[in-house]
XYZ file of N, CA and C in Angstrom:
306
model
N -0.083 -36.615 -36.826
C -1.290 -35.944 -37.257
C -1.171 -34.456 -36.918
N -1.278 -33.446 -37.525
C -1.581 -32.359 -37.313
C -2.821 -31.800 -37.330
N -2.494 -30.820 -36.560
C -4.270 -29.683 -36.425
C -3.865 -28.736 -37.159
N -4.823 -28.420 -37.416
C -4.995 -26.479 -37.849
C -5.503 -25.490 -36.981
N -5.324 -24.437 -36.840
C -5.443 -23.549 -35.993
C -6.416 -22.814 -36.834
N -7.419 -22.608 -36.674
C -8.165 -21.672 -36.912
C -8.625 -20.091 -36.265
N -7.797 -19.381 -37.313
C -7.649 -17.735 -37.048
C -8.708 -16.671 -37.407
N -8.963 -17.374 -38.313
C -10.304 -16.105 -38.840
C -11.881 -17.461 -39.335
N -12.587 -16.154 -39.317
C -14.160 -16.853 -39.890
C -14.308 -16.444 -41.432
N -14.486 -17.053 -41.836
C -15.436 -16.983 -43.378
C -16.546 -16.795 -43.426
N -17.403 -16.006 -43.852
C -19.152 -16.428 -44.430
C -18.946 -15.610 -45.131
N -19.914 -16.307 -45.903
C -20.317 -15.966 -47.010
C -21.413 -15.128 -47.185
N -22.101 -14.530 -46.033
C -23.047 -13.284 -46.223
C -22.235 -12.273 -45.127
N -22.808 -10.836 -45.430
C -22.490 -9.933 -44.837
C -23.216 -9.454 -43.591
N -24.440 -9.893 -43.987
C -25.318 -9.733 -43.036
C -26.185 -10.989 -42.287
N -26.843 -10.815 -41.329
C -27.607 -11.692 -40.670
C -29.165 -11.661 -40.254
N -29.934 -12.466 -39.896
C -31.198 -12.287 -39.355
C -30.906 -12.587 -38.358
N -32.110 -12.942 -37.319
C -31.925 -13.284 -35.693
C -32.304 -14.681 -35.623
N -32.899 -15.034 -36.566
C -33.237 -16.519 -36.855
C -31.694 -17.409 -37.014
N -31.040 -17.246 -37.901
C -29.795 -17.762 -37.932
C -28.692 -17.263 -37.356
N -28.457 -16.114 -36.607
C -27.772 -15.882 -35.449
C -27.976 -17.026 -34.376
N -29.227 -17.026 -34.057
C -29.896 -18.155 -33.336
C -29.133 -19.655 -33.597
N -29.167 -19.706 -34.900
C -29.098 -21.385 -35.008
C -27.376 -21.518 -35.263
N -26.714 -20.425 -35.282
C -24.769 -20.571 -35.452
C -25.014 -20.045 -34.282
N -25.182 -19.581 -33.300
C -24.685 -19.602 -31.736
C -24.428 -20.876 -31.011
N -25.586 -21.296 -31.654
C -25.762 -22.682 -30.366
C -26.427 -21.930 -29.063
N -26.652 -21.119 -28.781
C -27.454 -20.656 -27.718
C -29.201 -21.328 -27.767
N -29.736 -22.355 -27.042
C -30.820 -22.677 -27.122
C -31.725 -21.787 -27.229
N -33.244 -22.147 -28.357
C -34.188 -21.245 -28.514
C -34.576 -20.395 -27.389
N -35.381 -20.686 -26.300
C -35.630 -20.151 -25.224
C -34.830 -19.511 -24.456
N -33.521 -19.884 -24.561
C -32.639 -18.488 -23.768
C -32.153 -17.295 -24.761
N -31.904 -17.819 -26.257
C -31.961 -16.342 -27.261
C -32.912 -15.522 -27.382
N -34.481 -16.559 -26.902
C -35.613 -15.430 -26.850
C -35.387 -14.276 -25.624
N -35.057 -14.804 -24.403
C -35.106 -14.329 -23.439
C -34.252 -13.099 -23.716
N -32.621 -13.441 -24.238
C -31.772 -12.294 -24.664
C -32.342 -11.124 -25.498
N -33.487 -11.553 -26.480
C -33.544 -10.375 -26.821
C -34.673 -9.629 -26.155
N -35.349 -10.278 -25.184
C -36.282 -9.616 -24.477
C -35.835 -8.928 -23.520
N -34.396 -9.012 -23.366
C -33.217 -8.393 -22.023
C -32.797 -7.109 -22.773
N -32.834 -7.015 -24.203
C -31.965 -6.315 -24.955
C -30.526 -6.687 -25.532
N -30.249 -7.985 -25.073
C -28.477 -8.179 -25.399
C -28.076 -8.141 -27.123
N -29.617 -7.925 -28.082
C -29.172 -7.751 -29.301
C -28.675 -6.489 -29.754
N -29.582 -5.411 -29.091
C -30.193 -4.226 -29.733
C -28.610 -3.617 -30.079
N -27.905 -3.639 -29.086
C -26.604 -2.739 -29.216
C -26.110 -3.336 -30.793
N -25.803 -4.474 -31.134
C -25.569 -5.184 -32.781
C -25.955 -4.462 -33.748
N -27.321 -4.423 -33.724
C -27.748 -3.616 -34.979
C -27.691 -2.928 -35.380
N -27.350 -2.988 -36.830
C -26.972 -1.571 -37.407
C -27.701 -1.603 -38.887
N -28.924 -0.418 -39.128
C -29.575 -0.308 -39.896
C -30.914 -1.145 -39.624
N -31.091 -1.927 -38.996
C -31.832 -3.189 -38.911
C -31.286 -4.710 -38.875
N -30.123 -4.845 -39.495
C -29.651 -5.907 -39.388
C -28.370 -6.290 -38.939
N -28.237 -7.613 -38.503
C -26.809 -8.042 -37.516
C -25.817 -8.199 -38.420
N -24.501 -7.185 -38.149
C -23.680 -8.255 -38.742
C -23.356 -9.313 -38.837
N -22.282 -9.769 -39.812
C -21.812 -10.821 -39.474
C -20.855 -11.422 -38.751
N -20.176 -10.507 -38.440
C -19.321 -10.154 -37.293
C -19.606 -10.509 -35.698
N -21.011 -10.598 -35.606
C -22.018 -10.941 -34.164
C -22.195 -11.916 -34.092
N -21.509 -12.694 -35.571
C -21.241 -14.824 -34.679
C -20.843 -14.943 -34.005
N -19.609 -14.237 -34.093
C -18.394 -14.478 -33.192
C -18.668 -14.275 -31.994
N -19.120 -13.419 -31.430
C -19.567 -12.963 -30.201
C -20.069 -13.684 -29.574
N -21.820 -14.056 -30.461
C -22.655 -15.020 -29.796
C -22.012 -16.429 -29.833
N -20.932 -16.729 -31.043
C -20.177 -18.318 -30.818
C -19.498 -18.339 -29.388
N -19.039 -17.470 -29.207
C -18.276 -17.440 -27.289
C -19.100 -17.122 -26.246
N -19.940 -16.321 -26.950
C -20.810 -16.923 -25.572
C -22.015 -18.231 -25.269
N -22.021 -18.133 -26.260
C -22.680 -19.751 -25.659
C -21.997 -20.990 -25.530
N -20.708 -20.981 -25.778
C -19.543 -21.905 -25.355
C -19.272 -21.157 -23.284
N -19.325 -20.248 -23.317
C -19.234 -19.586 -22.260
C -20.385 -20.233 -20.927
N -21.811 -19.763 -21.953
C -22.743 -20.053 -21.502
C -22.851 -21.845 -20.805
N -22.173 -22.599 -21.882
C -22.312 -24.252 -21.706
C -21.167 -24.110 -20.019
N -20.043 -23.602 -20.579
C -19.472 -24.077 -19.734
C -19.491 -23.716 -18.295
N -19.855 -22.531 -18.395
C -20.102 -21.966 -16.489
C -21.732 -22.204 -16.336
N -22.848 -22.703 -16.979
C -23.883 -22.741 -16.640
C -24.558 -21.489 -16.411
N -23.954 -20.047 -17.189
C -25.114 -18.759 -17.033
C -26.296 -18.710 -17.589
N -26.932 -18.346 -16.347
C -28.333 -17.777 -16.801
C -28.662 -16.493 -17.978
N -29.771 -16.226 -18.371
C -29.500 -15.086 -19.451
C -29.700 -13.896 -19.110
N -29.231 -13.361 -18.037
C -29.307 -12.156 -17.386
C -27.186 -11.928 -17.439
N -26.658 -13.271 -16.721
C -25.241 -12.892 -17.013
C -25.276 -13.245 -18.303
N -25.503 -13.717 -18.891
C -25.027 -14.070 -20.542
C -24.915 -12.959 -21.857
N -26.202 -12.166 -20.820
C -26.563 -10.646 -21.727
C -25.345 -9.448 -21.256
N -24.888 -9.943 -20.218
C -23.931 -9.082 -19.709
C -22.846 -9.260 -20.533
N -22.513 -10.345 -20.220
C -21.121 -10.937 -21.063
C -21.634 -10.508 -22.942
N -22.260 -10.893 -23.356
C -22.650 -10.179 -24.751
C -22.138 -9.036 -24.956
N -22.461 -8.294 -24.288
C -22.094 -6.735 -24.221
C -20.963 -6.412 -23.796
N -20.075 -6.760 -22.823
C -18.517 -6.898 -22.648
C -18.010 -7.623 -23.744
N -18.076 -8.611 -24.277
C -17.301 -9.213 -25.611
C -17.539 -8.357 -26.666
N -19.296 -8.038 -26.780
C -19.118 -6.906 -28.009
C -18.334 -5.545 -27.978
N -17.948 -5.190 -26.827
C -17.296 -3.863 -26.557
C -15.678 -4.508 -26.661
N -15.368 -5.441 -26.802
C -14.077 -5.490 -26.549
C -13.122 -5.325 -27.998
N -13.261 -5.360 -28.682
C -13.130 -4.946 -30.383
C -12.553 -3.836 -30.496
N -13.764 -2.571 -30.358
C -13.778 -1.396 -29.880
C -12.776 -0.834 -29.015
N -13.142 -1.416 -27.916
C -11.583 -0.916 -26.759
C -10.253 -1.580 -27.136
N -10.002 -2.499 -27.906
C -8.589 -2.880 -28.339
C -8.119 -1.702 -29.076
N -8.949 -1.511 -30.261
C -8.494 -0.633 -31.237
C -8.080 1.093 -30.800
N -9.531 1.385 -29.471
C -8.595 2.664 -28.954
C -7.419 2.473 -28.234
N -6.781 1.281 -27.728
C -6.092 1.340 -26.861
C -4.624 1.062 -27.689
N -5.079 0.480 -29.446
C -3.478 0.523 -29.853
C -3.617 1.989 -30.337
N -4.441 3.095 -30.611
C -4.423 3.570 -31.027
C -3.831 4.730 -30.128
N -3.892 4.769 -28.728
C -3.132 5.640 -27.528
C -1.992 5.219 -27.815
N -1.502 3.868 -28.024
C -0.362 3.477 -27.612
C 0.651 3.982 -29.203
N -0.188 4.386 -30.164
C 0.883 4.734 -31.645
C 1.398 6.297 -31.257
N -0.143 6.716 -30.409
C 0.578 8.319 -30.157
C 1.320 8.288 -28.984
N 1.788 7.955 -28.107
C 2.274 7.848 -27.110
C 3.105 6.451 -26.470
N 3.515 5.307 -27.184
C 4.093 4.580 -27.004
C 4.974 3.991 -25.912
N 5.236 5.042 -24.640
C 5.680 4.450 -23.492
C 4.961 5.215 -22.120
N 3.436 5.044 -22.562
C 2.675 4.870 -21.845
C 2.539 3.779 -21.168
């Protein structure tokens, strides 16, 4: 039997609400409320609405969330370190094209 490895996401919209961010996280109602009452959305938005790109994020962290048992004070933390980490890959190949044996 073989598996497949799954490398990338598909959807089929570009954009998102917070309602169905909500329900593809898997993050239970009452702790996504809490997140956005912490702020762990606000940094996402752009124009008003989430990408779609911010599944991904919220899909690891609430796998995160299940598995170490965080509350939504670390969970909002971790949100914001996973969402920054994208970002810092790309400057860091981008030091490494100008300068390569850094």
């Amino acid at each position: 039997m073989s598996k497949a490895l799954v490398t990338q996401i598909q959807t089929t919209f570009e954009t998102l609400d917070v309602d169905e961010l909500q329900k593809l996280s898997g993050i239970p109602a009452d702790v996504f409320n809490e997140l956005r009452e912490l702020g762990a959305l606000d940094e996402f938005f752009r124009e008003g609405v989430l990408p779609a790109n911010t599944v991904v994020v919220f899909k690891k962290a609430g796998r995160l969330r299940k598995s170490f048992q965080l509350d939504a004070n670390s969970l909002a933390l971790l949100i914001h370190f996973l969402g920054e980490s994208p970002e810092l890959r790309r400057q860091i190949r981008k030091i490494y094209r100008t300068n390569p044996y850094l």
